[in-house]
């Protein structure tokens, strides 16, 4: 699909922005002199009042658009960016399958109009590559989306970086959607290598290298799988000689639970257990596309958690790369066993100025926060504040939960330095406490548990259709933009 910005109307369908304060937009008159006045009786007779989600359609005769749609955007507020994105998303959603080939969306004439196009692009996302029997009617008809704005230059400039962020989201969605027979550690690493074309330095380690490094905890998770485990490292050096920010992602390509096998129903969802890594890979793509002036390194641990004759058992004790030992009491608490080695490797190798990990780590975070906020855990108030602000700005909200030594104590093991589960209480927090044991003193760290937001079975918003949300790239890209680069 093509997305463009122009200063005048083109296309089959013309979509106009209506608010509760101006639900009969004067822009109607740019289509045809006096159109606003002549449509007024029809609009007044309907229930259309510009409320969010309301639509009013009109089929003009003669030249010009074949269809005019007024889209309600509700009340404009401080949260304009969000309103505009939803408006663009809704415009696409209401026309995508309509049969019309081109749509034009009227902007408000401001630089932020770029958000409309970003929303439109997010809403146009589809993952139907494995659908072999779609009829023409079941495929999108819209080929071109044009944003119409008087601020073409400003909106075009603003759209560049927004589009980069959206492309990161699209990549993350694609990776999460791919089935686990297609996307497994080695094939995933191949997908990551494609970022080299954008100037990202990619290094992939296999089991031999990771054994030499002592990453026995990560390797233990993958040892029941016939697929080789990998760690992929993506370096983007767009800054000076400052230490990089590190992003770390859980890339469990499929999580059966291992010997602590998960129940059957919905186990297919566990193809998305690499959502944290997808967020990191998507973010690296966004940063590279917009040539961010910052140093960022992304590291993802790629494994498959399978039950097998060679699988790790409850009771096993492994040496992590840090030297600390872990008693495995539940092979389904595998994400932390992967992350602890990748976190340690990242700190040893890059001495990052901050380290942020993302993971679909616990079912408990869904109990706590549902599907609307990711869980945030941090040892640093500043980093925590930056992530909270970035999440609000990009509509990928994170909500901080507490940590502390009383939770940490729950990880005590009789036979090793710690065990990999806490117990029934505060499951997301004890998981975070586990990770914190692998963070070096003085390193600002944040852990984002995205188990509740990485996917959902129903459409959440026009810009966020079911299933994979692609949560993460926009949050991380914004974090870097606002805090780690010079303008
Ligand atoms: N990948 C799961 C967490 C998860 C659950 C993600 C639901 C998305 C949706 C993780 O590996 C896991 O199994 N966690 C266990 C931890 C428990 C054994 C301490 C859980 O949440 O039940
Ligand atoms: Mn698990
Ligand atoms: Zn898992």
Short mmCIF file of C-alpha atoms and ligand atoms in Angstrom, two decimals:
data_model
loop_
_atom_site.label_atom_id
_atom_site.label_comp_id
_atom_site.label_asym_id
_atom_site.label_seq_id
_atom_site.Cartn_x
_atom_site.Cartn_y
_atom_site.Cartn_z
CA UNK A 1 0.00 0.00 0.00
CA UNK A 2 1.16 3.52 -0.77
CA UNK A 3 1.03 6.36 1.77
CA UNK A 4 1.49 9.94 0.60
CA UNK A 5 0.95 13.55 1.62
CA UNK A 6 -0.57 16.18 -0.69
CA UNK A 7 -2.16 19.58 -0.39
CA UNK A 8 -5.29 18.86 -2.35
CA UNK A 9 -7.90 16.17 -2.66
CA UNK A 10 -7.34 13.11 -4.90
CA UNK A 11 -8.92 9.66 -4.91
CA UNK A 12 -12.17 7.74 -4.78
CA UNK A 13 -13.14 8.40 -1.18
CA UNK A 14 -12.68 11.65 0.67
CA UNK A 15 -12.65 11.35 4.45
CA UNK A 16 -13.14 14.42 6.56
CA UNK A 17 -12.36 14.98 10.17
CA UNK A 18 -15.33 15.97 12.35
CA UNK A 19 -15.22 16.84 16.02
CA UNK A 20 -17.98 17.32 18.53
CA UNK A 21 -17.28 21.04 18.30
CA UNK A 22 -17.41 21.11 14.51
CA UNK A 23 -19.35 18.11 13.34
CA UNK A 24 -20.29 19.70 10.04
CA UNK A 25 -16.79 20.54 8.87
CA UNK A 26 -16.43 23.64 6.72
CA UNK A 27 -13.88 21.61 4.72
CA UNK A 28 -16.91 20.15 2.95
CA UNK A 29 -16.98 23.36 0.95
CA UNK A 30 -13.59 22.57 -0.56
CA UNK A 31 -15.26 19.67 -2.37
CA UNK A 32 -18.13 21.75 -3.62
CA UNK A 33 -19.17 25.30 -2.85
CA UNK A 34 -21.98 25.40 -0.28
CA UNK A 35 -21.85 21.66 0.44
CA UNK A 36 -21.69 22.14 4.22
CA UNK A 37 -24.90 24.14 4.20
CA UNK A 38 -26.73 21.82 1.84
CA UNK A 39 -25.80 18.73 3.91
CA UNK A 40 -26.74 20.33 7.21
CA UNK A 41 -30.40 19.21 7.26
CA UNK A 42 -29.41 15.62 6.47
CA UNK A 43 -26.71 15.55 9.14
CA UNK A 44 -28.93 17.21 11.74
CA UNK A 45 -31.63 14.66 11.05
CA UNK A 46 -29.14 11.85 11.69
CA UNK A 47 -27.45 11.06 14.99
CA UNK A 48 -24.06 12.09 13.69
CA UNK A 49 -22.54 14.60 16.13
CA UNK A 50 -18.83 14.08 15.55
CA UNK A 51 -18.49 11.67 18.47
CA UNK A 52 -15.52 9.29 18.36
CA UNK A 53 -16.36 6.37 16.11
CA UNK A 54 -19.44 7.93 14.48
CA UNK A 55 -19.58 8.13 10.69
CA UNK A 56 -21.73 9.96 8.19
CA UNK A 57 -21.56 8.94 4.54
CA UNK A 58 -22.60 10.92 1.54
CA UNK A 59 -22.51 10.00 -2.15
CA UNK A 60 -21.99 13.10 -4.25
CA UNK A 61 -23.05 13.34 -7.84
CA UNK A 62 -20.84 14.70 -10.55
CA UNK A 63 -17.10 15.21 -10.60
CA UNK A 64 -14.91 14.77 -7.55
CA UNK A 65 -14.99 12.02 -4.97
CA UNK A 66 -17.28 9.03 -5.38
CA UNK A 67 -17.90 9.02 -1.68
CA UNK A 68 -17.51 11.45 1.21
CA UNK A 69 -17.23 10.17 4.75
CA UNK A 70 -17.34 12.30 7.87
CA UNK A 71 -15.48 10.57 10.68
CA UNK A 72 -16.16 11.56 14.24
CA UNK A 73 -13.01 12.13 16.26
CA UNK A 74 -14.71 13.23 19.46
CA UNK A 75 -13.26 16.16 21.35
CA UNK A 76 -9.77 17.38 20.56
CA UNK A 77 -7.66 17.38 23.69
CA UNK A 78 -4.06 17.49 24.80
CA UNK A 79 -3.83 13.93 23.64
CA UNK A 80 -4.08 15.13 20.07
CA UNK A 81 -1.51 12.66 18.75
CA UNK A 82 -3.66 9.77 19.87
CA UNK A 83 -6.86 11.28 18.52
CA UNK A 84 -5.24 11.84 15.14
CA UNK A 85 -3.80 8.34 14.97
CA UNK A 86 -7.15 6.82 15.80
CA UNK A 87 -8.78 9.01 13.19
CA UNK A 88 -6.34 7.82 10.50
CA UNK A 89 -6.77 4.24 11.66
CA UNK A 90 -10.53 4.47 11.61
CA UNK A 91 -10.45 6.00 8.13
CA UNK A 92 -8.57 2.99 6.81
CA UNK A 93 -10.65 0.50 8.73
CA UNK A 94 -13.88 1.89 7.32
CA UNK A 95 -12.69 1.73 3.70
CA UNK A 96 -10.02 -0.97 3.45
CA UNK A 97 -12.34 -3.65 2.02
CA UNK A 98 -14.87 -1.27 0.46
CA UNK A 99 -13.92 -1.82 -3.17
CA UNK A 100 -12.56 1.70 -3.54
CA UNK A 101 -8.91 1.90 -4.58
CA UNK A 102 -7.79 5.21 -3.19
CA UNK A 103 -8.75 7.20 -0.14
CA UNK A 104 -7.84 10.73 0.84
CA UNK A 105 -7.94 11.76 4.48
CA UNK A 106 -8.29 15.44 5.24
CA UNK A 107 -5.95 16.64 7.96
CA UNK A 108 -6.24 19.56 10.31
CA UNK A 109 -3.49 21.60 8.67
CA UNK A 110 -0.87 21.06 11.35
CA UNK A 111 2.47 19.27 11.55
CA UNK A 112 0.82 16.63 13.77
CA UNK A 113 -1.28 15.61 10.79
CA UNK A 114 1.53 13.12 10.15
CA UNK A 115 0.03 11.13 13.01
CA UNK A 116 -3.05 10.56 10.90
CA UNK A 117 -0.99 8.83 8.26
CA UNK A 118 0.90 6.82 10.87
CA UNK A 119 -2.44 5.64 12.26
CA UNK A 120 -3.63 4.81 8.77
CA UNK A 121 -0.58 2.70 8.12
CA UNK A 122 -0.88 0.88 11.45
CA UNK A 123 -4.51 0.06 10.64
CA UNK A 124 -3.70 -1.25 7.18
CA UNK A 125 -1.56 -4.04 8.64
CA UNK A 126 -2.53 -7.58 7.68
CA UNK A 127 -0.91 -10.96 8.18
CA UNK A 128 -2.54 -13.16 5.57
CA UNK A 129 0.44 -14.67 3.80
CA UNK A 130 -0.73 -18.20 4.61
CA UNK A 131 -4.29 -17.67 3.40
CA UNK A 132 -4.37 -19.38 0.02
CA UNK A 133 -8.09 -19.18 -0.66
CA UNK A 134 -8.95 -15.51 -0.22
CA UNK A 135 -11.35 -14.24 -2.86
CA UNK A 136 -10.87 -10.74 -4.26
CA UNK A 137 -13.64 -9.54 -1.97
CA UNK A 138 -11.73 -10.80 1.03
CA UNK A 139 -8.64 -8.80 0.13
CA UNK A 140 -8.12 -5.08 0.74
CA UNK A 141 -9.13 -2.88 -2.17
CA UNK A 142 -7.43 0.31 -1.03
CA UNK A 143 -4.05 0.81 -2.67
CA UNK A 144 -3.32 4.45 -1.96
CA UNK A 145 -3.87 6.49 1.17
CA UNK A 146 -3.33 10.21 0.79
CA UNK A 147 -3.16 12.64 3.65
CA UNK A 148 -4.49 16.01 2.54
CA UNK A 149 -3.05 18.89 4.49
CA UNK A 150 -2.09 22.50 3.95
CA UNK A 151 1.09 21.78 5.92
CA UNK A 152 2.61 19.36 3.39
CA UNK A 153 6.21 20.18 4.14
CA UNK A 154 5.90 20.06 7.92
CA UNK A 155 3.78 16.92 7.89
CA UNK A 156 6.14 15.18 5.46
CA UNK A 157 9.09 15.98 7.69
CA UNK A 158 7.24 14.76 10.77
CA UNK A 159 6.04 11.60 9.04
CA UNK A 160 9.54 10.27 8.27
CA UNK A 161 10.47 9.24 11.81
CA UNK A 162 6.90 8.21 12.60
CA UNK A 163 6.89 5.90 9.61
CA UNK A 164 10.19 4.40 10.75
CA UNK A 165 8.62 3.62 14.11
CA UNK A 166 5.55 2.11 12.46
CA UNK A 167 7.76 -0.07 10.26
CA UNK A 168 9.39 -1.37 13.42
CA UNK A 169 5.93 -2.21 14.75
CA UNK A 170 5.06 -4.00 11.52
CA UNK A 171 8.20 -6.11 11.74
CA UNK A 172 7.46 -6.98 15.36
CA UNK A 173 3.90 -7.98 14.41
CA UNK A 174 5.15 -10.14 11.54
CA UNK A 175 7.66 -11.93 13.75
CA UNK A 176 5.08 -12.63 16.47
CA UNK A 177 2.56 -13.87 13.91
CA UNK A 178 4.89 -16.29 12.15
CA UNK A 179 4.11 -19.88 13.12
CA UNK A 180 6.69 -21.72 15.21
CA UNK A 181 7.52 -24.21 12.47
CA UNK A 182 8.60 -21.27 10.31
CA UNK A 183 10.13 -18.99 12.92
CA UNK A 184 12.57 -20.91 15.12
CA UNK A 185 15.92 -19.74 16.47
CA UNK A 186 17.99 -20.27 13.30
CA UNK A 187 15.39 -18.93 10.85
CA UNK A 188 14.69 -16.04 13.23
CA UNK A 189 18.39 -15.19 13.24
CA UNK A 190 18.26 -15.12 9.44
CA UNK A 191 15.42 -12.61 9.59
CA UNK A 192 17.47 -10.49 11.98
CA UNK A 193 20.43 -10.54 9.60
CA UNK A 194 18.23 -8.69 7.10
CA UNK A 195 18.77 -5.59 9.25
CA UNK A 196 22.35 -5.50 7.99
CA UNK A 197 21.01 -3.86 4.83
CA UNK A 198 20.05 -0.87 6.99
CA UNK A 199 23.52 -0.51 8.52
CA UNK A 200 22.91 -2.56 11.66
CA UNK A 201 25.84 -4.78 12.63
CA UNK A 202 24.44 -8.25 13.32
CA UNK A 203 26.29 -11.05 15.11
CA UNK A 204 24.73 -14.45 15.75
CA UNK A 205 26.15 -16.86 18.29
CA UNK A 206 25.35 -20.57 18.30
CA UNK A 207 25.49 -23.24 20.99
CA UNK A 208 29.23 -23.76 20.69
CA UNK A 209 30.05 -20.10 21.34
CA UNK A 210 27.49 -19.82 24.11
CA UNK A 211 28.86 -22.94 25.81
CA UNK A 212 32.31 -21.34 25.79
CA UNK A 213 30.83 -18.19 27.30
CA UNK A 214 29.22 -20.23 30.07
CA UNK A 215 25.61 -19.41 29.17
CA UNK A 216 24.40 -22.71 30.60
CA UNK A 217 21.12 -21.31 31.84
CA UNK A 218 19.98 -20.20 28.40
CA UNK A 219 21.32 -23.38 26.84
CA UNK A 220 19.46 -25.48 29.42
CA UNK A 221 16.15 -24.07 28.22
CA UNK A 222 16.89 -25.00 24.62
CA UNK A 223 18.41 -28.42 25.26
CA UNK A 224 15.13 -30.30 24.83
CA UNK A 225 14.66 -28.88 21.34
CA UNK A 226 16.11 -30.26 18.11
CA UNK A 227 16.52 -26.63 17.03
CA UNK A 228 19.82 -25.02 17.91
CA UNK A 229 19.66 -22.09 20.35
CA UNK A 230 21.09 -18.74 19.29
CA UNK A 231 21.79 -15.28 20.59
CA UNK A 232 21.56 -12.47 18.05
CA UNK A 233 23.23 -9.13 18.67
CA UNK A 234 22.31 -5.98 16.75
CA UNK A 235 24.51 -2.90 17.04
CA UNK A 236 23.42 0.53 15.86
CA UNK A 237 26.19 3.07 16.25
CA UNK A 238 24.64 6.37 15.29
CA UNK A 239 26.04 8.32 18.22
CA UNK A 240 29.49 9.39 19.38
CA UNK A 241 31.73 7.33 21.60
CA UNK A 242 29.31 7.14 24.52
CA UNK A 243 28.29 3.80 26.04
CA UNK A 244 25.26 2.29 24.32
CA UNK A 245 21.80 1.72 25.66
CA UNK A 246 21.10 -2.02 25.65
CA UNK A 247 17.78 -3.60 24.78
CA UNK A 248 17.39 -7.27 25.71
CA UNK A 249 14.54 -9.48 24.51
CA UNK A 250 13.09 -12.86 25.42
CA UNK A 251 12.94 -14.89 22.23
CA UNK A 252 11.28 -18.17 23.20
CA UNK A 253 10.09 -19.16 19.74
CA UNK A 254 7.72 -21.66 21.28
CA UNK A 255 7.03 -22.30 24.94
CA UNK A 256 5.50 -25.71 25.66
CA UNK A 257 6.50 -25.33 29.30
CA UNK A 258 9.03 -28.12 28.82
CA UNK A 259 8.78 -31.05 31.25
CA UNK A 260 6.51 -28.80 33.37
CA UNK A 261 4.22 -29.03 30.35
CA UNK A 262 1.55 -26.40 29.80
CA UNK A 263 -2.09 -27.47 29.42
CA UNK A 264 -3.27 -27.97 25.84
CA UNK A 265 -5.89 -25.26 25.35
CA UNK A 266 -4.45 -22.15 23.70
CA UNK A 267 -0.93 -23.48 23.76
CA UNK A 268 -0.69 -22.27 20.16
CA UNK A 269 -0.51 -18.73 21.55
CA UNK A 270 2.94 -19.56 22.86
CA UNK A 271 4.33 -18.95 19.38
CA UNK A 272 4.19 -15.36 20.60
CA UNK A 273 6.55 -16.01 23.47
CA UNK A 274 9.25 -14.30 21.47
CA UNK A 275 7.34 -11.00 21.63
CA UNK A 276 9.99 -9.31 23.77
CA UNK A 277 12.67 -10.10 21.23
CA UNK A 278 10.39 -8.93 18.42
CA UNK A 279 10.06 -5.59 20.22
CA UNK A 280 13.84 -5.30 20.31
CA UNK A 281 14.33 -6.31 16.68
CA UNK A 282 11.57 -3.93 15.59
CA UNK A 283 13.08 -1.10 17.62
CA UNK A 284 16.50 -1.65 16.04
CA UNK A 285 14.87 -1.44 12.63
CA UNK A 286 13.12 1.83 13.55
CA UNK A 287 16.32 3.37 14.87
CA UNK A 288 18.26 2.37 11.77
CA UNK A 289 15.55 3.55 9.36
CA UNK A 290 15.51 7.01 10.88
CA UNK A 291 19.28 7.01 11.43
CA UNK A 292 19.00 7.74 15.13
CA UNK A 293 21.90 9.70 16.56
CA UNK A 294 22.47 7.27 19.40
CA UNK A 295 24.37 4.10 20.21
CA UNK A 296 22.03 1.22 20.89
CA UNK A 297 22.67 -2.50 21.08
CA UNK A 298 19.89 -5.08 20.92
CA UNK A 299 20.42 -8.62 22.19
CA UNK A 300 17.92 -11.43 21.92
CA UNK A 301 18.08 -14.95 23.32
CA UNK A 302 16.45 -17.34 20.84
CA UNK A 303 15.40 -20.77 22.07
CA UNK A 304 12.59 -23.27 21.88
CA UNK A 305 11.28 -24.75 25.16
CA UNK A 306 10.37 -28.38 24.46
CA UNK A 307 9.85 -31.56 26.50
CA UNK A 308 12.17 -34.32 25.35
CA UNK A 309 14.54 -37.01 26.53
CA UNK A 310 17.25 -34.38 26.69
CA UNK A 311 15.11 -31.62 28.17
CA UNK A 312 16.04 -29.98 31.45
CA UNK A 313 14.20 -31.34 34.50
CA UNK A 314 12.74 -29.76 37.61
CA UNK A 315 15.54 -30.19 40.12
CA UNK A 316 18.33 -29.47 37.66
CA UNK A 317 20.89 -26.93 38.84
CA UNK A 318 22.67 -24.81 36.24
CA UNK A 319 25.58 -22.42 36.34
CA UNK A 320 24.56 -19.12 34.80
CA UNK A 321 27.11 -17.05 32.92
CA UNK A 322 27.39 -14.80 35.98
CA UNK A 323 28.61 -17.77 38.03
CA UNK A 324 25.48 -17.83 40.20
CA UNK A 325 23.66 -21.16 40.34
CA UNK A 326 19.94 -21.67 39.77
CA UNK A 327 17.78 -24.59 40.79
CA UNK A 328 15.16 -25.17 38.13
CA UNK A 329 11.94 -25.86 39.99
CA UNK A 330 9.65 -25.31 37.05
CA UNK A 331 10.80 -25.63 33.46
CA UNK A 332 7.92 -23.35 32.43
CA UNK A 333 9.62 -20.42 34.17
CA UNK A 334 12.11 -20.45 31.31
CA UNK A 335 12.10 -16.83 30.18
CA UNK A 336 14.12 -15.62 33.15
CA UNK A 337 16.61 -18.45 32.57
CA UNK A 338 17.19 -17.12 29.07
CA UNK A 339 17.28 -13.46 30.02
CA UNK A 340 19.69 -13.80 32.93
CA UNK A 341 22.49 -14.95 30.63
CA UNK A 342 21.74 -12.41 27.91
CA UNK A 343 21.57 -9.60 30.48
CA UNK A 344 24.89 -10.67 31.92
CA UNK A 345 26.53 -10.96 28.52
CA UNK A 346 25.21 -7.50 27.56
CA UNK A 347 26.68 -5.85 30.67
CA UNK A 348 30.02 -7.67 30.43
CA UNK A 349 30.44 -6.87 26.75
CA UNK A 350 28.96 -3.37 26.36
CA UNK A 351 28.92 -1.72 29.81
CA UNK A 352 25.67 -0.04 28.75
CA UNK A 353 24.53 3.28 30.20
CA UNK A 354 21.11 1.69 30.71
CA UNK A 355 19.69 -1.75 30.08
CA UNK A 356 16.06 -2.52 29.33
CA UNK A 357 14.63 -5.98 28.86
CA UNK A 358 11.28 -6.89 27.39
CA UNK A 359 9.64 -10.27 27.83
CA UNK A 360 6.35 -12.11 27.76
CA UNK A 361 7.49 -13.29 31.15
CA UNK A 362 4.52 -14.10 33.38
CA UNK A 363 0.86 -14.97 33.14
CA UNK A 364 0.56 -13.17 36.47
CA UNK A 365 1.03 -9.77 34.82
CA UNK A 366 -2.19 -10.40 32.89
CA UNK A 367 -3.96 -10.96 36.21
CA UNK A 368 -2.50 -7.70 37.53
CA UNK A 369 -2.79 -5.33 34.57
CA UNK A 370 -4.87 -7.06 31.92
CA UNK A 371 -4.14 -6.23 28.30
CA UNK A 372 -3.88 -2.46 28.63
CA UNK A 373 -0.61 -1.82 30.41
CA UNK A 374 2.71 -3.59 30.37
CA UNK A 375 4.35 -4.15 33.74
CA UNK A 376 7.39 -2.02 34.50
CA UNK A 377 10.02 -2.95 37.09
CA UNK A 378 13.12 -0.87 37.62
CA UNK A 379 15.99 -0.04 39.94
CA UNK A 380 16.05 3.56 38.67
CA UNK A 381 13.41 6.27 39.07
CA UNK A 382 14.73 8.37 36.18
CA UNK A 383 14.69 5.53 33.66
CA UNK A 384 11.33 4.46 34.98
CA UNK A 385 9.94 7.96 34.47
CA UNK A 386 11.36 8.15 30.96
CA UNK A 387 9.75 4.85 30.00
CA UNK A 388 6.42 5.86 31.51
CA UNK A 389 6.42 9.12 29.56
CA UNK A 390 7.46 7.43 26.31
CA UNK A 391 4.73 4.84 26.74
CA UNK A 392 2.06 7.47 27.22
CA UNK A 393 3.27 9.45 24.20
CA UNK A 394 3.15 6.42 21.91
CA UNK A 395 0.12 4.71 23.41
CA UNK A 396 2.20 1.79 24.63
CA UNK A 397 1.67 2.42 28.32
CA UNK A 398 3.71 0.80 31.05
CA UNK A 399 2.78 0.73 34.73
CA UNK A 400 5.41 0.42 37.42
CA UNK A 401 5.12 -2.24 40.10
CA UNK A 402 7.09 -2.44 43.34
CA UNK A 403 10.20 -4.46 44.07
CA UNK A 404 12.04 -5.14 47.30
CA UNK A 405 14.05 -7.53 49.42
CA UNK A 406 10.96 -9.18 50.94
CA UNK A 407 10.02 -10.36 47.45
CA UNK A 408 13.58 -11.30 46.66
CA UNK A 409 13.66 -13.67 49.63
CA UNK A 410 11.01 -15.83 47.98
CA UNK A 411 13.68 -17.02 45.53
CA UNK A 412 15.71 -18.79 48.20
CA UNK A 413 16.66 -22.36 47.29
CA UNK A 414 17.82 -25.14 49.58
CA UNK A 415 20.37 -26.39 47.06
CA UNK A 416 21.53 -23.49 44.89
CA UNK A 417 21.98 -19.71 45.01
CA UNK A 418 18.34 -19.28 43.96
CA UNK A 419 15.41 -21.09 42.41
CA UNK A 420 13.61 -19.96 39.28
CA UNK A 421 10.15 -19.54 40.81
CA UNK A 422 8.94 -17.67 43.87
CA UNK A 423 5.66 -19.27 44.69
CA UNK A 424 2.03 -18.39 44.09
CA UNK A 425 2.27 -14.81 45.40
CA UNK A 426 3.36 -11.81 43.31
CA UNK A 427 4.54 -13.92 40.36
CA UNK A 428 5.50 -10.99 38.13
CA UNK A 429 7.47 -9.32 40.89
CA UNK A 430 9.44 -12.40 41.89
CA UNK A 431 10.28 -12.88 38.19
CA UNK A 432 11.62 -9.32 38.14
CA UNK A 433 13.55 -9.94 41.37
CA UNK A 434 15.16 -12.93 39.70
CA UNK A 435 16.35 -10.77 36.79
CA UNK A 436 17.60 -8.06 39.13
CA UNK A 437 20.08 -10.55 40.58
CA UNK A 438 21.84 -10.40 37.23
CA UNK A 439 22.07 -6.61 37.07
CA UNK A 440 25.37 -5.12 38.16
CA UNK A 441 25.44 -2.51 40.89
CA UNK A 442 25.04 0.99 39.41
CA UNK A 443 23.52 0.00 36.07
CA UNK A 444 20.11 1.61 35.46
CA UNK A 445 17.84 -1.25 34.51
CA UNK A 446 14.20 -1.71 33.60
CA UNK A 447 12.25 -4.87 32.93
CA UNK A 448 9.02 -4.68 30.95
CA UNK A 449 6.68 -7.66 31.23
CA UNK A 450 4.63 -7.60 28.03
CA UNK A 451 2.78 -10.91 28.44
CA UNK A 452 -0.54 -9.04 28.56
CA UNK A 453 0.04 -6.63 25.68
CA UNK A 454 2.01 -8.60 23.09
CA UNK A 455 -1.14 -10.06 21.58
CA UNK A 456 -4.90 -10.17 22.09
CA UNK A 457 -7.62 -12.24 20.47
CA UNK A 458 -9.83 -9.30 19.44
CA UNK A 459 -9.30 -5.90 17.78
CA UNK A 460 -8.28 -3.39 20.42
CA UNK A 461 -8.37 -0.28 18.22
CA UNK A 462 -8.40 0.35 14.46
CA UNK A 463 -4.64 0.87 14.74
CA UNK A 464 -4.22 -2.29 16.79
CA UNK A 465 -6.06 -5.17 15.14
CA UNK A 466 -6.10 -8.70 16.54
CA UNK A 467 -3.61 -10.50 17.06
CA UNK A 468 0.01 -9.37 17.49
CA UNK A 469 0.21 -5.77 18.71
CA UNK A 470 3.84 -5.25 17.84
CA UNK A 471 4.25 -3.66 21.26
CA UNK A 472 7.65 -2.16 21.94
CA UNK A 473 9.37 -0.55 18.96
CA UNK A 474 7.47 2.70 19.27
CA UNK A 475 8.05 2.84 23.03
CA UNK A 476 11.78 2.14 22.72
CA UNK A 477 12.25 4.42 19.73
CA UNK A 478 10.59 7.24 21.63
CA UNK A 479 12.69 6.55 24.72
CA UNK A 480 15.84 6.98 22.65
CA UNK A 481 14.54 10.01 20.75
CA UNK A 482 13.56 11.91 23.89
CA UNK A 483 16.43 10.99 26.17
CA UNK A 484 19.49 9.58 24.42
CA UNK A 485 20.10 11.66 21.34
CA UNK A 486 21.00 15.21 20.54
CA UNK A 487 18.39 16.83 18.30
N1 LIG B 1 5.59 -17.48 28.48
C1 LIG B 1 5.02 -17.67 29.75
C2 LIG B 1 4.24 -16.47 30.27
C3 LIG B 1 2.99 -16.10 29.50
C4 LIG B 1 1.76 -16.58 29.89
C5 LIG B 1 3.05 -15.25 28.42
C6 LIG B 1 0.61 -16.23 29.19
C7 LIG B 1 1.91 -14.89 27.73
C8 LIG B 1 0.70 -15.38 28.12
C9 LIG B 1 6.12 -17.96 30.77
O1 LIG B 1 7.22 -18.63 30.27
C10 LIG B 1 5.53 -18.84 31.81
O2 LIG B 1 5.15 -19.91 31.49
N2 LIG B 1 5.46 -18.34 33.03
C11 LIG B 1 4.89 -19.07 34.09
C12 LIG B 1 5.75 -18.83 35.31
C13 LIG B 1 5.43 -19.74 36.45
C14 LIG B 1 5.80 -21.17 36.12
C15 LIG B 1 6.22 -19.28 37.65
C16 LIG B 1 3.47 -18.59 34.31
O3 LIG B 1 3.22 -17.39 34.13
O4 LIG B 1 2.61 -19.41 34.61
MN1 LIG B 2 6.98 -20.72 30.25
ZN1 LIG B 3 7.63 -18.36 28.28
#
